[in-house]
Structure formats: structure tokens, C-alpha cells
Amino acid sequence: ALSMCGLAKEFQSADDEEKNPWLVSISILRPGRGTEMCKGALVSQKYVLTAAHCFTIDDEADQITVKIGKKNFQVAALKSHPQYTVGKLRNLGIPEFYDYDVALLALRKQVTFSSEARPICLPCTAGTSRALRRPHPQTTCKEHEQELMPGGNIPALFVTPCRDKYLSTLGLRRRTVRIKNGDKKHSCEADAKKAKQYQNVTEVSQVVTERFLCTGGIEPEVDPNTCKGDSGGPLIVAKRMRYIQVGVISWGVVDLCKNNLRIECQNDNDHLEQAPSHARDFHINLFKVLPWLREELREEGLDFL
Ligand SMILES: Cc1cc(Br)c(Nc2ncc[nH]2)c2c(Cl)c[nH]c12
């Protein structure tokens, strides 16, 4: 049977991996320099989608371990987007440039899907047409974009670790944000200039290119913010209990999680007091990197439209 993407256990007592079976943890071992952590999403039996900025040009596949469900997988290949060039604007005093900040990890072994390991749906694939209950192959990629990314404020979610005060372990929590895709898009993007690293930015469009989606801020509602450790994780649109990835978490204006100030899994109003209005987060819009996704995932049976 065709493996169904974007399905999760919805019952309250399911464990975190069953509620978010596509969320993966990526660790990059750098001998003598510790380990870097990032998030990612399982998108097929063999591929994980994440952020290119999690890796340096010296990182090799054998330094990378991916945790899916409760199992660890080794990586056969790391494929960053060919147009990702973090140092492109250095001569303008802009140290980090995140355009095309996406990468695919090819796993050495295929993942056996289970309640704890299951792929998320990608835009413009047959799986997303099925998830949206739209006819395949009649439904077009354009129609996916119109349904998933309409104008205005689009409810979306990302998943972030939380501190469980009873178990004193790390759990996972879904955080709801709104993608500013209407009249709030401009002001969302303008706050990029408030990022410490971007004080030399004269024109916002230098760092916020067409590839980005913008979330965060306090209008129309207070949005929670990402932490650096959320880099590479999926930005998800939920439609009738099916989950479709529309973005990859790339960078943010303020890192509100310094000294691992984790949100608590139990309490609910934690983000209300601390988010400044210019605390925005930027995500790579998957609709803007489709040719690369099709090419790299062409043998994964995802049936791109
Ligand atoms: C998710 C995420 C990634 C990166 Br890289 C950050 N660092 C940064 N943003 C601008 C330049 N560098 C942040 C911050 Cl800050 C908050 N969330 C982040």
C-alpha cells in the first residue's frame, strides 16, 4: 500500500515520537570541538530534510548521526542546496547569509516506517494531494500552493523541546505561529534588521530574499519563537489531521533560549511575557526550492506533480 505521509497518533497519551513521527534530531560530531545539534524532518524512507547552515564545508557524512523515533541512523551523503552560500555578503559586513538554507541527508539504511517513524508530506507530491483529499493526478502544484499558502496570516506549527518538570526529561511541544503572507508580511520582514548580526544591513531584501517565510511578533497574536536548536526543523501546515511541511526553520532575530531557558511542557502561558514585537523567525519556503527537491528526491517514489 502507498505509505501515507503526514499521519500521526493524535491521542493525548501517545508519546512524543508518535505524535511527531517525522521529527528527527541531528547531531554533528566535530572531534575536539564538540557536537552541534539540529532538527530535521523525515521526508521518505531514505531522506531527511534540514537546514544547510547546520553543517560547515568541512563536515563529512560520517560525522552525522540522525535519531528517528528512538533509533540512530548513519548518513551516506549530505547534499546542501547548490545556491546556499553563507559567506556571500561578507564583504558587505553581513557575516551570515541564509538564502537557500536547505539540505538533504541520505541515510545509509532505509527507515522502516512505524508509529514512531513516518514521513511528513511535501508540497506538490501525490501524498499531499491525498492528504488534502484532492484528486490525483488532476490536482496541480499551483493548487497545493493556493490551498496551503493563501494570502493573509496562515496558521502553522513547529515542534520544539520542552522541559518536563515531573520527569525532568526533555519532551516535545507543538507551537502555533502565523506565517505573515498578507499585509503583515512587510513589517515582519523589516524586523530582520534588528538581528544583531545584521546591523550593517541597509536594505532588508539583502538578507530576506524571496525564499523566506516570516513568523513571530505580536500581531495578530503573540507568536512563540524558535531557538537556535530548532534550526532545520519543519514548519508545518495542518489540514484535517494531516501534516504538510511548507518550510524549514532557518534563522531568527533574537535567540530567546540562551542558557537553555527551555519552555516547560506543562505550563501554558510561558511565551506571553517574553516575546518582543520584533522577535521574528525566518523559514525557507519549500515552494521556492521545488526544482532542487524534485531532482534530489527523484528516486524516492514521492510522485512529484
Ligand atoms: C533558528 C535560529 C537559527 C539561527 Br542561525 C539563529 N541565529 C541567527 N539569526 C540571525 C543570524 N544568526 C537564530 C536566532 Cl538568533 C534565533 N533563532 C535562530
mmCIF file of C-alpha atoms and ligand atoms in Angstrom:
data_model
loop_
_atom_site.group_PDB
_atom_site.id
_atom_site.type_symbol
_atom_site.label_atom_id
_atom_site.label_comp_id
_atom_site.label_asym_id
_atom_site.label_seq_id
_atom_site.Cartn_x
_atom_site.Cartn_y
_atom_site.Cartn_z
ATOM 1 C CA ALA A 1 0.000 0.000 0.000
ATOM 2 C CA LEU A 2 1.210 3.537 -0.632
ATOM 3 C CA SER A 3 2.801 4.757 2.620
ATOM 4 C CA MET A 4 0.680 7.655 3.803
ATOM 5 C CA CYS A 5 2.638 10.789 4.701
ATOM 6 C CA GLY A 6 1.814 13.323 7.415
ATOM 7 C CA LEU A 7 -0.115 10.967 9.708
ATOM 8 C CA ALA A 8 0.410 10.940 13.474
ATOM 9 C CA LYS A 9 -1.028 9.435 16.646
ATOM 10 C CA GLU A 10 -3.408 12.057 17.980
ATOM 11 C CA PHE A 11 -4.404 10.560 21.338
ATOM 12 C CA GLN A 12 -3.192 12.541 24.331
ATOM 13 C CA SER A 13 -1.235 9.697 25.953
ATOM 14 C CA ALA A 14 0.752 8.849 22.795
ATOM 15 C CA ASP A 15 4.448 9.509 23.287
ATOM 16 C CA ASP A 16 6.238 12.453 21.696
ATOM 17 C CA GLU A 17 7.738 10.368 18.893
ATOM 18 C CA GLU A 18 4.295 9.002 17.962
ATOM 19 C CA LYS A 19 2.774 12.492 17.935
ATOM 20 C CA ASN A 20 5.580 13.828 15.721
ATOM 21 C CA PRO A 21 6.929 10.706 13.956
ATOM 22 C CA TRP A 22 8.685 12.777 11.237
ATOM 23 C CA LEU A 23 10.720 14.966 13.613
ATOM 24 C CA VAL A 24 14.359 13.886 13.715
ATOM 25 C CA SER A 25 17.324 15.024 15.816
ATOM 26 C CA ILE A 26 20.614 15.547 14.007
ATOM 27 C CA SER A 27 23.986 15.535 15.784
ATOM 28 C CA ILE A 28 27.184 16.545 14.035
ATOM 29 C CA LEU A 29 30.303 15.304 15.828
ATOM 30 C CA ARG A 30 33.318 17.608 15.437
ATOM 31 C CA PRO A 31 36.321 15.935 17.105
ATOM 32 C CA GLY A 32 37.880 18.323 19.571
ATOM 33 C CA ARG A 33 35.119 20.850 19.037
ATOM 34 C CA GLY A 34 32.059 19.136 20.485
ATOM 35 C CA THR A 35 28.741 18.345 18.867
ATOM 36 C CA GLU A 36 26.298 20.586 17.018
ATOM 37 C CA MET A 37 22.597 19.743 17.206
ATOM 38 C CA CYS A 38 19.893 20.474 14.659
ATOM 39 C CA LYS A 39 16.399 19.247 13.817
ATOM 40 C CA GLY A 40 15.095 17.784 10.595
ATOM 41 C CA ALA A 41 12.107 16.013 9.060
ATOM 42 C CA LEU A 42 11.866 12.514 7.584
ATOM 43 C CA VAL A 43 10.544 13.016 4.020
ATOM 44 C CA SER A 44 10.948 9.486 2.541
ATOM 45 C CA GLN A 45 12.429 6.089 3.524
ATOM 46 C CA LYS A 46 15.938 7.329 2.994
ATOM 47 C CA TYR A 47 15.947 11.153 3.181
ATOM 48 C CA VAL A 48 15.839 13.778 5.925
ATOM 49 C CA LEU A 49 15.244 17.454 5.089
ATOM 50 C CA THR A 50 17.059 20.018 7.257
ATOM 51 C CA ALA A 51 18.917 23.372 7.139
ATOM 52 C CA ALA A 52 22.200 23.742 5.259
ATOM 53 C CA HIS A 53 23.584 26.089 7.948
ATOM 54 C CA CYS A 54 23.773 23.137 10.397
ATOM 55 C CA PHE A 55 26.868 21.998 8.523
ATOM 56 C CA THR A 56 30.231 23.515 7.645
ATOM 57 C CA ILE A 57 32.107 22.841 4.418
ATOM 58 C CA ASP A 58 34.427 20.514 6.372
ATOM 59 C CA ASP A 59 31.640 18.320 7.779
ATOM 60 C CA GLU A 60 31.525 14.813 6.311
ATOM 61 C CA ALA A 61 28.598 12.392 6.224
ATOM 62 C CA ASP A 62 30.270 10.032 8.696
ATOM 63 C CA GLN A 63 30.284 12.743 11.393
ATOM 64 C CA ILE A 64 26.479 12.977 11.279
ATOM 65 C CA THR A 65 24.005 10.843 13.276
ATOM 66 C CA VAL A 66 20.227 11.110 12.876
ATOM 67 C CA LYS A 67 17.821 9.977 15.606
ATOM 68 C CA ILE A 68 14.452 8.863 14.219
ATOM 69 C CA GLY A 69 11.857 7.564 16.693
ATOM 70 C CA LYS A 70 14.251 6.040 19.190
ATOM 71 C CA LYS A 71 16.770 4.668 16.673
ATOM 72 C CA ASN A 72 20.052 6.160 15.440
ATOM 73 C CA PHE A 73 20.870 6.205 11.715
ATOM 74 C CA GLN A 74 24.149 6.881 9.964
ATOM 75 C CA VAL A 75 24.324 9.187 6.960
ATOM 76 C CA ALA A 76 25.547 8.200 3.498
ATOM 77 C CA ALA A 77 25.541 11.678 1.922
ATOM 78 C CA LEU A 78 24.952 15.344 2.781
ATOM 79 C CA LYS A 79 23.507 17.452 -0.043
ATOM 80 C CA SER A 80 23.216 21.170 0.655
ATOM 81 C CA HIS A 81 21.303 23.341 -1.814
ATOM 82 C CA PRO A 82 23.802 24.415 -4.526
ATOM 83 C CA GLN A 83 22.873 28.103 -4.105
ATOM 84 C CA TYR A 84 23.428 28.136 -0.329
ATOM 85 C CA THR A 85 26.445 30.449 0.249
ATOM 86 C CA VAL A 86 26.663 31.542 3.892
ATOM 87 C CA GLY A 87 29.586 33.922 3.218
ATOM 88 C CA LYS A 88 28.183 35.586 0.087
ATOM 89 C CA LEU A 89 27.657 39.016 1.696
ATOM 90 C CA ARG A 90 30.711 39.086 3.988
ATOM 91 C CA ASN A 91 32.222 41.970 2.035
ATOM 92 C CA LEU A 92 29.108 44.000 2.950
ATOM 93 C CA GLY A 93 29.662 43.321 6.660
ATOM 94 C CA ILE A 94 26.892 40.707 6.705
ATOM 95 C CA PRO A 95 28.514 37.647 8.343
ATOM 96 C CA GLU A 96 25.753 35.069 7.713
ATOM 97 C CA PHE A 97 23.521 34.851 4.660
ATOM 98 C CA TYR A 98 20.817 32.165 4.818
ATOM 99 C CA ASP A 99 19.324 32.222 1.317
ATOM 100 C CA TYR A 100 18.573 28.640 0.113
ATOM 101 C CA ASP A 101 19.299 27.360 3.639
ATOM 102 C CA VAL A 102 18.176 23.753 2.984
ATOM 103 C CA ALA A 103 19.947 20.385 2.868
ATOM 104 C CA LEU A 104 19.035 16.724 2.387
ATOM 105 C CA LEU A 105 20.677 13.868 4.294
ATOM 106 C CA ALA A 106 20.631 10.488 2.527
ATOM 107 C CA LEU A 107 20.587 7.755 5.191
ATOM 108 C CA ARG A 108 22.800 4.672 4.852
ATOM 109 C CA LYS A 109 19.826 2.412 5.623
ATOM 110 C CA GLN A 110 16.163 2.847 4.727
ATOM 111 C CA VAL A 111 13.814 3.638 7.595
ATOM 112 C CA THR A 112 11.120 1.066 8.316
ATOM 113 C CA PHE A 113 8.027 3.157 8.894
ATOM 114 C CA SER A 114 6.273 2.654 12.237
ATOM 115 C CA SER A 115 4.140 4.642 14.676
ATOM 116 C CA GLU A 116 7.388 6.383 15.715
ATOM 117 C CA ALA A 117 8.916 6.930 12.274
ATOM 118 C CA ARG A 118 6.805 8.171 9.427
ATOM 119 C CA PRO A 119 7.431 10.785 6.722
ATOM 120 C CA ILE A 120 5.811 14.225 6.602
ATOM 121 C CA CYS A 121 4.070 15.296 3.392
ATOM 122 C CA LEU A 122 5.954 17.512 0.943
ATOM 123 C CA PRO A 123 4.211 20.095 -1.271
ATOM 124 C CA CYS A 124 3.495 19.121 -4.888
ATOM 125 C CA THR A 125 3.605 15.379 -4.299
ATOM 126 C CA ALA A 126 0.859 12.780 -4.737
ATOM 127 C CA GLY A 127 0.944 12.198 -0.958
ATOM 128 C CA THR A 128 -0.085 15.801 -0.317
ATOM 129 C CA SER A 129 -2.917 15.590 -2.875
ATOM 130 C CA ARG A 130 -4.181 12.526 -0.984
ATOM 131 C CA ALA A 131 -3.671 14.240 2.402
ATOM 132 C CA LEU A 132 -5.694 17.231 1.135
ATOM 133 C CA ARG A 133 -8.343 14.827 -0.217
ATOM 134 C CA ARG A 134 -7.796 16.261 -3.691
ATOM 135 C CA PRO A 135 -7.875 14.057 -6.842
ATOM 136 C CA HIS A 136 -4.506 12.766 -8.110
ATOM 137 C CA PRO A 137 -3.112 13.431 -10.713
ATOM 138 C CA GLN A 138 -5.677 16.142 -11.595
ATOM 139 C CA THR A 139 -4.620 18.457 -8.730
ATOM 140 C CA THR A 140 -1.737 20.789 -9.664
ATOM 141 C CA CYS A 141 1.211 22.124 -7.685
ATOM 142 C CA LYS A 142 -0.283 25.619 -8.068
ATOM 143 C CA GLU A 143 -3.458 24.381 -6.375
ATOM 144 C CA HIS A 144 -1.364 22.972 -3.492
ATOM 145 C CA GLU A 145 0.242 26.401 -3.059
ATOM 146 C CA GLN A 146 -3.148 28.178 -3.217
ATOM 147 C CA GLU A 147 -4.574 25.872 -0.551
ATOM 148 C CA LEU A 148 -1.538 25.706 1.750
ATOM 149 C CA MET A 149 -0.204 29.261 1.356
ATOM 150 C CA PRO A 150 -3.156 31.614 0.804
ATOM 151 C CA GLY A 151 -2.786 35.381 1.432
ATOM 152 C CA GLY A 152 -3.098 36.746 4.967
ATOM 153 C CA ASN A 153 -1.931 35.163 8.220
ATOM 154 C CA ILE A 154 -1.521 31.386 7.798
ATOM 155 C CA PRO A 155 -1.689 29.230 10.969
ATOM 156 C CA ALA A 156 1.335 26.925 11.076
ATOM 157 C CA LEU A 157 3.249 24.941 13.683
ATOM 158 C CA PHE A 158 6.741 23.901 14.638
ATOM 159 C CA VAL A 159 7.845 21.407 17.308
ATOM 160 C CA THR A 160 10.372 22.334 19.989
ATOM 161 C CA PRO A 161 11.835 20.562 23.032
ATOM 162 C CA CYS A 162 10.341 21.388 26.414
ATOM 163 C CA ARG A 163 11.385 20.605 29.988
ATOM 164 C CA ASP A 164 9.086 18.112 31.646
ATOM 165 C CA LYS A 165 9.113 19.237 35.309
ATOM 166 C CA TYR A 166 7.784 15.917 36.639
ATOM 167 C CA LEU A 167 10.092 13.616 34.677
ATOM 168 C CA SER A 168 12.893 16.244 34.483
ATOM 169 C CA THR A 169 13.443 14.985 30.952
ATOM 170 C CA LEU A 170 13.006 16.758 27.611
ATOM 171 C CA GLY A 171 9.649 16.421 25.904
ATOM 172 C CA LEU A 172 8.379 17.924 22.680
ATOM 173 C CA ARG A 173 5.784 20.643 22.280
ATOM 174 C CA ARG A 174 3.970 21.911 19.251
ATOM 175 C CA ARG A 175 3.995 25.692 18.953
ATOM 176 C CA THR A 176 1.436 27.511 16.803
ATOM 177 C CA VAL A 177 2.593 30.533 14.798
ATOM 178 C CA ARG A 178 1.160 32.570 11.927
ATOM 179 C CA ILE A 179 3.024 32.917 8.619
ATOM 180 C CA LYS A 180 2.626 36.583 7.627
ATOM 181 C CA ASN A 181 1.686 36.245 3.967
ATOM 182 C CA GLY A 182 -0.576 39.296 3.573
ATOM 183 C CA ASP A 183 -0.406 42.929 4.683
ATOM 184 C CA LYS A 184 1.770 41.976 7.712
ATOM 185 C CA LYS A 185 4.500 40.425 5.563
ATOM 186 C CA HIS A 186 6.430 43.670 5.017
ATOM 187 C CA SER A 187 6.631 44.645 8.716
ATOM 188 C CA CYS A 188 7.546 41.063 9.633
ATOM 189 C CA GLU A 189 10.448 41.120 7.193
ATOM 190 C CA ALA A 190 11.535 44.646 8.198
ATOM 191 C CA ASP A 191 12.332 43.385 11.716
ATOM 192 C CA ALA A 192 15.170 41.293 10.230
ATOM 193 C CA LYS A 193 17.319 44.422 10.578
ATOM 194 C CA LYS A 194 17.013 44.133 14.374
ATOM 195 C CA ALA A 195 19.097 40.943 14.365
ATOM 196 C CA LYS A 196 22.498 41.581 15.982
ATOM 197 C CA GLN A 197 24.314 40.018 13.022
ATOM 198 C CA TYR A 198 22.501 42.332 10.602
ATOM 199 C CA GLN A 199 23.355 45.796 11.945
ATOM 200 C CA ASN A 200 25.171 46.601 8.649
ATOM 201 C CA VAL A 201 22.139 45.674 6.557
ATOM 202 C CA THR A 202 20.908 48.744 4.657
ATOM 203 C CA GLU A 203 18.179 47.086 2.590
ATOM 204 C CA VAL A 204 16.109 44.235 4.182
ATOM 205 C CA SER A 205 15.869 42.440 0.829
ATOM 206 C CA GLN A 206 19.633 41.829 1.060
ATOM 207 C CA VAL A 207 19.015 39.191 3.783
ATOM 208 C CA VAL A 208 15.293 38.436 3.436
ATOM 209 C CA THR A 209 15.021 37.095 -0.108
ATOM 210 C CA GLU A 210 12.030 35.593 -1.959
ATOM 211 C CA ARG A 211 12.882 32.221 -0.420
ATOM 212 C CA PHE A 212 11.759 33.162 3.108
ATOM 213 C CA LEU A 213 8.549 32.849 5.114
ATOM 214 C CA CYS A 214 8.238 35.107 8.172
ATOM 215 C CA THR A 215 6.616 34.250 11.554
ATOM 216 C CA GLY A 216 6.766 35.723 15.064
ATOM 217 C CA GLY A 217 5.862 39.105 16.538
ATOM 218 C CA ILE A 218 2.709 40.055 18.452
ATOM 219 C CA GLU A 219 0.214 40.821 15.639
ATOM 220 C CA PRO A 220 -2.408 39.343 15.044
ATOM 221 C CA GLU A 221 -1.474 37.258 18.131
ATOM 222 C CA VAL A 222 1.704 36.721 20.167
ATOM 223 C CA ASP A 223 3.725 34.063 18.335
ATOM 224 C CA PRO A 224 6.222 31.807 20.110
ATOM 225 C CA ASN A 225 9.757 31.961 18.764
ATOM 226 C CA THR A 226 12.308 29.410 17.617
ATOM 227 C CA CYS A 227 15.586 28.684 19.336
ATOM 228 C CA LYS A 228 18.867 28.096 17.542
ATOM 229 C CA GLY A 229 18.454 24.407 18.345
ATOM 230 C CA ASP A 230 15.237 24.328 16.301
ATOM 231 C CA SER A 231 17.249 25.062 13.133
ATOM 232 C CA GLY A 232 16.390 22.674 10.317
ATOM 233 C CA GLY A 233 13.079 21.599 11.831
ATOM 234 C CA PRO A 234 9.892 21.645 9.750
ATOM 235 C CA LEU A 235 7.363 24.498 9.593
ATOM 236 C CA ILE A 236 4.089 22.607 9.203
ATOM 237 C CA VAL A 237 0.567 23.382 7.983
ATOM 238 C CA ALA A 238 -2.040 21.002 9.426
ATOM 239 C CA LYS A 239 -5.102 20.204 7.360
ATOM 240 C CA ARG A 240 -7.716 17.850 8.861
ATOM 241 C CA MET A 241 -5.165 15.942 10.981
ATOM 242 C CA ARG A 242 -2.711 15.591 8.107
ATOM 243 C CA TYR A 243 0.620 17.416 8.318
ATOM 244 C CA ILE A 244 2.319 19.067 5.343
ATOM 245 C CA GLN A 245 5.767 20.679 5.588
ATOM 246 C CA VAL A 246 5.819 24.150 3.962
ATOM 247 C CA GLY A 247 9.121 25.462 5.392
ATOM 248 C CA VAL A 248 12.481 24.695 7.014
ATOM 249 C CA ILE A 249 13.342 26.706 10.155
ATOM 250 C CA SER A 250 16.372 28.801 9.140
ATOM 251 C CA TRP A 251 17.135 31.769 11.442
ATOM 252 C CA GLY A 252 15.616 34.221 13.878
ATOM 253 C CA VAL A 253 16.118 37.800 15.085
ATOM 254 C CA VAL A 254 16.572 37.063 18.799
ATOM 255 C CA ASP A 255 17.616 33.839 20.462
ATOM 256 C CA LEU A 256 15.265 33.699 23.449
ATOM 257 C CA CYS A 257 16.613 30.335 24.582
ATOM 258 C CA LYS A 258 20.031 31.376 25.820
ATOM 259 C CA ASN A 259 21.380 29.259 28.693
ATOM 260 C CA ASN A 260 18.870 26.620 27.661
ATOM 261 C CA LEU A 261 15.929 28.561 29.051
ATOM 262 C CA ARG A 262 13.549 25.815 27.997
ATOM 263 C CA ILE A 263 9.807 26.180 27.917
ATOM 264 C CA GLU A 264 8.024 23.875 30.362
ATOM 265 C CA CYS A 265 5.970 21.064 28.862
ATOM 266 C CA GLN A 266 3.281 21.563 31.487
ATOM 267 C CA ASN A 267 2.722 25.290 31.664
ATOM 268 C CA ASP A 268 0.889 27.208 29.053
ATOM 269 C CA ASN A 269 1.426 30.951 29.121
ATOM 270 C CA ASP A 270 5.235 30.817 29.066
ATOM 271 C CA HIS A 271 5.674 32.693 25.806
ATOM 272 C CA LEU A 272 3.319 35.562 26.593
ATOM 273 C CA GLU A 273 5.710 37.522 28.795
ATOM 274 C CA GLN A 274 8.960 37.314 26.880
ATOM 275 C CA ALA A 275 8.438 37.784 23.156
ATOM 276 C CA PRO A 276 9.399 41.286 21.988
ATOM 277 C CA SER A 277 7.408 42.525 18.977
ATOM 278 C CA HIS A 278 10.465 42.348 16.716
ATOM 279 C CA ALA A 279 11.189 38.689 17.615
ATOM 280 C CA ARG A 280 10.699 37.219 14.149
ATOM 281 C CA ASP A 281 11.700 33.869 12.650
ATOM 282 C CA PHE A 282 12.544 33.083 9.058
ATOM 283 C CA HIS A 283 11.962 29.798 7.249
ATOM 284 C CA ILE A 284 12.856 28.601 3.758
ATOM 285 C CA ASN A 285 9.634 28.295 1.722
ATOM 286 C CA LEU A 286 9.620 24.805 0.164
ATOM 287 C CA PHE A 287 7.558 26.081 -2.780
ATOM 288 C CA LYS A 288 10.635 28.148 -3.718
ATOM 289 C CA VAL A 289 13.071 25.200 -3.827
ATOM 290 C CA LEU A 290 10.932 22.626 -5.653
ATOM 291 C CA PRO A 291 13.269 22.004 -8.640
ATOM 292 C CA TRP A 292 16.045 21.029 -6.181
ATOM 293 C CA LEU A 293 13.673 18.809 -4.111
ATOM 294 C CA ARG A 294 12.378 17.029 -7.247
ATOM 295 C CA GLU A 295 15.890 16.410 -8.520
ATOM 296 C CA GLU A 296 17.352 15.088 -5.246
ATOM 297 C CA LEU A 297 14.279 13.014 -4.320
ATOM 298 C CA ARG A 298 13.509 11.723 -7.821
ATOM 299 C CA GLU A 299 14.087 8.066 -6.877
ATOM 300 C CA GLU A 300 12.116 8.125 -3.619
ATOM 301 C CA GLY A 301 8.742 7.347 -5.178
ATOM 302 C CA LEU A 302 7.190 10.569 -3.913
ATOM 303 C CA ASP A 303 5.407 11.210 -7.227
ATOM 304 C CA PHE A 304 6.085 14.936 -7.662
ATOM 305 C CA LEU A 305 3.340 16.763 -9.608
HETATM 306 C C1 LIG B 1 16.573 29.083 14.481
HETATM 307 C C2 LIG B 1 17.710 30.075 14.554
HETATM 308 C C3 LIG B 1 18.840 29.903 13.791
HETATM 309 C C4 LIG B 1 19.882 30.819 13.858
HETATM 310 BR BR1 LIG B 1 21.403 30.565 12.773
HETATM 311 C C5 LIG B 1 19.848 31.927 14.689
HETATM 312 N N1 LIG B 1 20.930 32.840 14.710
HETATM 313 C C6 LIG B 1 20.943 33.899 13.800
HETATM 314 N N2 LIG B 1 19.873 34.579 13.395
HETATM 315 C C7 LIG B 1 20.324 35.552 12.532
HETATM 316 C C8 LIG B 1 21.691 35.376 12.388
HETATM 317 N N3 LIG B 1 22.045 34.373 13.203
HETATM 318 C C9 LIG B 1 18.693 32.111 15.479
HETATM 319 C C10 LIG B 1 18.284 33.057 16.390
HETATM 320 CL CL1 LIG B 1 19.171 34.472 16.879
HETATM 321 C C11 LIG B 1 17.036 32.705 16.833
HETATM 322 N N4 LIG B 1 16.634 31.562 16.230
HETATM 323 C C12 LIG B 1 17.630 31.168 15.396
#
